[in-house]
C-alpha positions as semicolon CSV with decimal commas, in nm:
position;residue;x (nm);y (nm);z (nm)
1;M;20,239;-2,168;9,555
2;N;20,177;-2,225;9,923
3;A;19,990;-1,964;10,121
4;A;20,053;-1,846;10,475
5;V;19,806;-1,702;10,722
6;N;19,935;-1,355;10,651
7;D;19,858;-1,397;10,282
8;I;19,500;-1,483;10,365
9;I;19,476;-1,184;10,598
10;K;19,585;-0,952;10,315
11;I;19,327;-1,101;10,078
12;M;19,050;-1,073;10,335
13;D;19,147;-0,716;10,412
14;S;19,107;-0,641;10,036
15;I;18,766;-0,812;10,026
16;A;18,632;-0,645;10,344
17;P;18,865;-0,354;10,436
18;R;18,897;-0,316;10,808
19;N;18,865;0,061;10,791
20;L;18,498;0,003;10,706
21;A;18,438;-0,171;11,038
22;E;18,248;0,019;11,308
23;S;18,456;0,162;11,595
24;W;18,302;-0,077;11,847
25;D;18,375;-0,385;11,636
26;N;18,653;-0,640;11,668
27;A;18,707;-0,741;11,305
28;G;19,024;-0,886;11,162
29;F;19,289;-1,148;11,259
30;L;19,201;-1,291;11,597
31;V;19,371;-1,627;11,653
32;G;19,691;-1,787;11,522
33;R;20,038;-1,735;11,385
34;R;20,081;-1,520;11,076
35;D;20,356;-1,737;10,923
36;N;20,175;-2,072;10,950
37;A;20,098;-2,248;10,621
38;V;19,742;-2,259;10,494
39;K;19,627;-2,542;10,269
40;K;19,262;-2,553;10,373
41;I;19,030;-2,265;10,470
42;M;18,677;-2,300;10,606
43;V;18,429;-2,013;10,566
44;A;18,136;-1,983;10,807
45;L;17,901;-1,738;10,976
46;D;18,003;-1,830;11,333
47;V;18,276;-2,001;11,531
48;S;18,028;-2,252;11,673
49;P;18,071;-2,609;11,801
50;E;17,952;-2,762;11,471
51;V;18,178;-2,536;11,262
52;V;18,491;-2,601;11,472
53;Q;18,417;-2,978;11,454
54;Q;18,400;-2,960;11,077
55;A;18,721;-2,755;11,066
56;V;18,902;-3,012;11,274
57;E;18,761;-3,306;11,075
58;H;18,858;-3,147;10,741
59;K;19,202;-3,045;10,880
60;A;19,141;-2,679;10,801
61;D;19,429;-2,446;10,877
62;M;19,214;-2,133;10,898
63;L;18,860;-2,027;10,978
64;I;18,709;-1,723;10,815
65;T;18,388;-1,609;10,985
66;H;18,150;-1,316;10,988
67;H;18,093;-1,301;11,364
68;P;18,409;-1,255;11,574
69;P;18,451;-1,515;11,851
70;I;18,641;-1,253;12,056
71;F;18,433;-0,946;12,117
72;K;18,451;-0,849;12,483
73;P;18,790;-0,864;12,663
74;L;18,886;-1,219;12,758
75;K;18,980;-1,306;13,116
76;N;19,099;-1,657;13,024
77;I;19,121;-1,912;12,741
78;C;19,026;-2,243;12,893
79;D;18,733;-2,488;12,894
80;S;18,528;-2,287;13,143
81;S;18,277;-2,167;12,879
82;W;18,175;-2,292;12,535
83;Q;18,325;-1,983;12,365
84;S;18,667;-2,005;12,521
85;K;18,663;-2,384;12,480
86;L;18,622;-2,341;12,103
87;L;18,905;-2,090;12,089
88;L;19,125;-2,332;12,287
89;E;19,033;-2,607;12,041
90;C;19,130;-2,388;11,744
91;I;19,462;-2,311;11,905
92;E;19,535;-2,675;11,989
93;H;19,461;-2,776;11,629
94;G;19,657;-2,489;11,473
95;I;19,345;-2,328;11,323
96;A;19,387;-1,953;11,268
97;V;19,075;-1,735;11,290
98;Y;18,989;-1,421;11,094
99;S;18,653;-1,247;11,125
100;A;18,508;-0,991;10,879
101;H;18,218;-0,843;11,074
102;T;18,083;-0,494;11,017
103;S;18,350;-0,451;10,750
104;L;18,167;-0,716;10,550
105;D;17,832;-0,556;10,636
106;S;17,942;-0,222;10,491
107;V;18,144;-0,316;10,186
108;L;17,997;-0,321;9,837
109;G;17,905;-0,681;9,756
110;G;17,894;-0,776;10,123
111;V;17,621;-0,895;10,360
112;N;17,356;-0,641;10,263
113;D;17,412;-0,648;9,885
114;V;17,394;-1,028;9,890
115;L;17,072;-1,008;10,098
116;A;16,919;-0,755;9,860
117;A;16,999;-0,978;9,560
118;K;16,845;-1,281;9,734
119;L;16,526;-1,089;9,799
120;G;16,502;-0,947;9,445
121;I;16,558;-0,586;9,558
122;T;16,726;-0,368;9,296
123;Q;16,845;-0,005;9,252
124;T;16,989;-0,018;9,604
125;I;17,157;0,270;9,788
126;P;17,298;0,280;10,143
127;L;17,050;0,297;10,430
128;V;17,296;0,443;10,683
129;K;17,625;0,609;10,594
130;N;17,912;0,633;10,839
131;D;18,108;0,949;10,757
132;D;18,388;0,846;10,998
133;N;18,495;0,538;10,801
134;D;18,314;0,564;10,463
135;G;18,105;0,263;10,561
136;A;17,740;0,214;10,464
137;L;17,522;-0,016;10,673
138;G;17,200;-0,150;10,530
139;R;17,052;-0,091;10,186
140;I;16,722;0,045;10,041
141;G;16,584;-0,032;9,701
142;V;16,276;-0,144;9,514
143;L;16,105;-0,468;9,402
144;P;16,016;-0,526;9,037
145;H;15,648;-0,472;9,125
146;K;15,429;-0,396;9,425
147;M;15,306;-0,695;9,623
148;A;15,094;-0,776;9,925
149;F;15,278;-0,792;10,256
150;A;15,187;-1,156;10,319
151;D;15,319;-1,252;9,975
152;F;15,643;-1,064;10,040
153;C;15,689;-1,243;10,375
154;A;15,646;-1,573;10,195
155;Q;15,903;-1,465;9,938
156;V;16,159;-1,373;10,206
157;K;16,100;-1,708;10,381
158;K;16,155;-1,901;10,057
159;A;16,453;-1,699;9,935
160;L;16,640;-1,740;10,267
161;G;16,540;-2,108;10,311
162;L;16,381;-2,042;10,649
163;P;16,109;-2,240;10,831
164;F;15,943;-1,913;10,927
165;V;15,975;-1,531;10,929
166;T;15,804;-1,291;11,165
167;G;15,598;-1,017;10,999
168;I;15,475;-0,695;11,162
169;S;15,224;-0,535;10,926
170;A;15,161;-0,162;10,901
171;G;14,883;-0,232;10,654
172;R;15,082;-0,135;10,347
173;D;15,174;-0,314;10,024
174;V;15,544;-0,372;9,961
175;Y;15,755;-0,198;9,696
176;K;16,027;0,021;9,847
177;V;16,222;-0,204;10,087
178;A;16,498;-0,122;10,334
179;L;16,714;-0,401;10,472
180;C;16,990;-0,470;10,714
181;G;17,134;-0,819;10,768
182;G;17,159;-0,907;11,139
183;A;17,040;-0,680;11,419
184;G;16,916;-0,362;11,247
185;G;16,643;-0,250;11,483
186;D;16,832;0,075;11,548
187;F;16,775;0,187;11,186
188;V;16,395;0,199;11,180
189;A;16,398;0,579;11,179
190;E;16,636;0,582;10,879
191;A;16,413;0,339;10,686
192;I;16,112;0,565;10,751
193;A;16,306;0,883;10,662
194;Q;16,408;0,732;10,327
195;G;16,049;0,645;10,239
196;A;16,058;0,268;10,278
197;D;15,726;0,093;10,319
198;T;15,893;-0,225;10,449
199;Y;16,210;-0,304;10,645
200;V;16,375;-0,651;10,652
201;T;16,617;-0,711;10,938
202;A;16,644;-0,923;11,255
203;D;16,630;-0,932;11,635
204;I;16,333;-0,692;11,641
205;K;16,212;-0,592;11,988
206;Y;15,848;-0,536;12,077
207;H;15,864;-0,157;12,124
208;T;16,069;-0,123;11,806
209;A;15,794;-0,315;11,627
210;Q;15,530;-0,080;11,773
211;D;15,724;0,228;11,670
212;A;15,763;0,101;11,314
213;A;15,409;-0,030;11,260
214;F;15,239;0,274;11,405
215;S;15,460;0,493;11,194
216;G;15,355;0,313;10,876
217;L;15,655;0,081;10,826
218;N;15,607;-0,293;10,774
219;L;15,872;-0,508;10,937
220;V;16,004;-0,855;10,848
221;D;16,232;-1,030;11,097
222;G;16,422;-1,296;10,898
223;T;16,633;-1,392;11,201
224;H;16,994;-1,282;11,258
225;Q;17,135;-1,607;11,120
226;G;16,892;-1,621;10,826
227;T;16,965;-1,276;10,697
228;E;17,344;-1,320;10,715
229;L;17,403;-1,679;10,608
230;P;17,370;-1,604;10,233
231;V;17,696;-1,409;10,236
232;V;17,898;-1,714;10,339
233;T;17,897;-1,889;10,003
234;V;17,956;-1,560;9,822
235;L;18,255;-1,482;10,048
236;A;18,395;-1,834;9,989
237;D;18,371;-1,787;9,614
238;K;18,539;-1,445;9,626
239;L;18,817;-1,587;9,845
240;S;18,872;-1,877;9,604
241;L;18,896;-1,643;9,306
242;R;19,143;-1,411;9,484
243;L;19,357;-1,705;9,590
244;A;19,367;-1,845;9,236
245;A;19,449;-1,501;9,090
246;A;19,740;-1,467;9,335
247;G;19,867;-1,818;9,251
248;F;19,791;-1,979;9,587
249;A;19,678;-2,342;9,598
250;A;19,473;-2,324;9,918
251;Q;19,135;-2,500;9,913
252;V;18,827;-2,310;10,034
253;L;18,546;-2,505;10,210
254;T;18,203;-2,379;10,323
255;A;18,080;-2,498;10,662
256;R;17,738;-2,653;10,713
257;E;17,550;-2,445;10,970
258;T;17,222;-2,560;11,131
259;L;16,951;-2,298;11,175
260;L;16,930;-2,218;11,542
261;F;16,576;-2,078;11,543
262;N;16,280;-2,299;11,463
263;Q;15,906;-2,312;11,534
264;Y;15,738;-2,593;11,732
């Protein structure tokens, strides 16, 4: 059975319900026509030049991403900036775009549960609950055994396939770990309040690092991209299973995404 864009929207809304998205977010269906046919879907973290190029080359009919390419109000869609140029290219090639952002962060089995599993963190509970939408950003749990901070940093680096991670040591061993994929610097106080000795997140600023370290909380910055990329293959697998269960023949592809941050 052939799928339409609207069928994919319904499946994605069941995987990452939009009511779980934060009020400031712009998750959901962003580009395209709901009744267009979908034979190929590409799943990625970002609507980036390399991802759109792959979508065009593979003749994908729809892009499913984590980060929404439309966030602030648009004044035009033309080739005046790289972002609007990519949207224009998607429109010209008939590629619909759906983004599951904070909805995928909050949902059970989403960004943060996948990250916890990658890092070997178990017995997880929410780090931050949102009573307005039943969402739960971040997770906190425990490792199988206590380990030195340097060893844990090496474990994070290996598990996420990164060339480096940035560690801010508070002089503590690691056992009870909080985490938040992407930019989670705002939740340092919550990690401390829940008794974490270590917090894995990204985009950590200097004064946030000071506040955490001097309050007794180790920090590991695994980069924004590095802490969120693991969910892409999991999301693609979930989408494939839901499509098959519904009797749709659409093919699901996973984009190749180059790590933006490196050390020289």
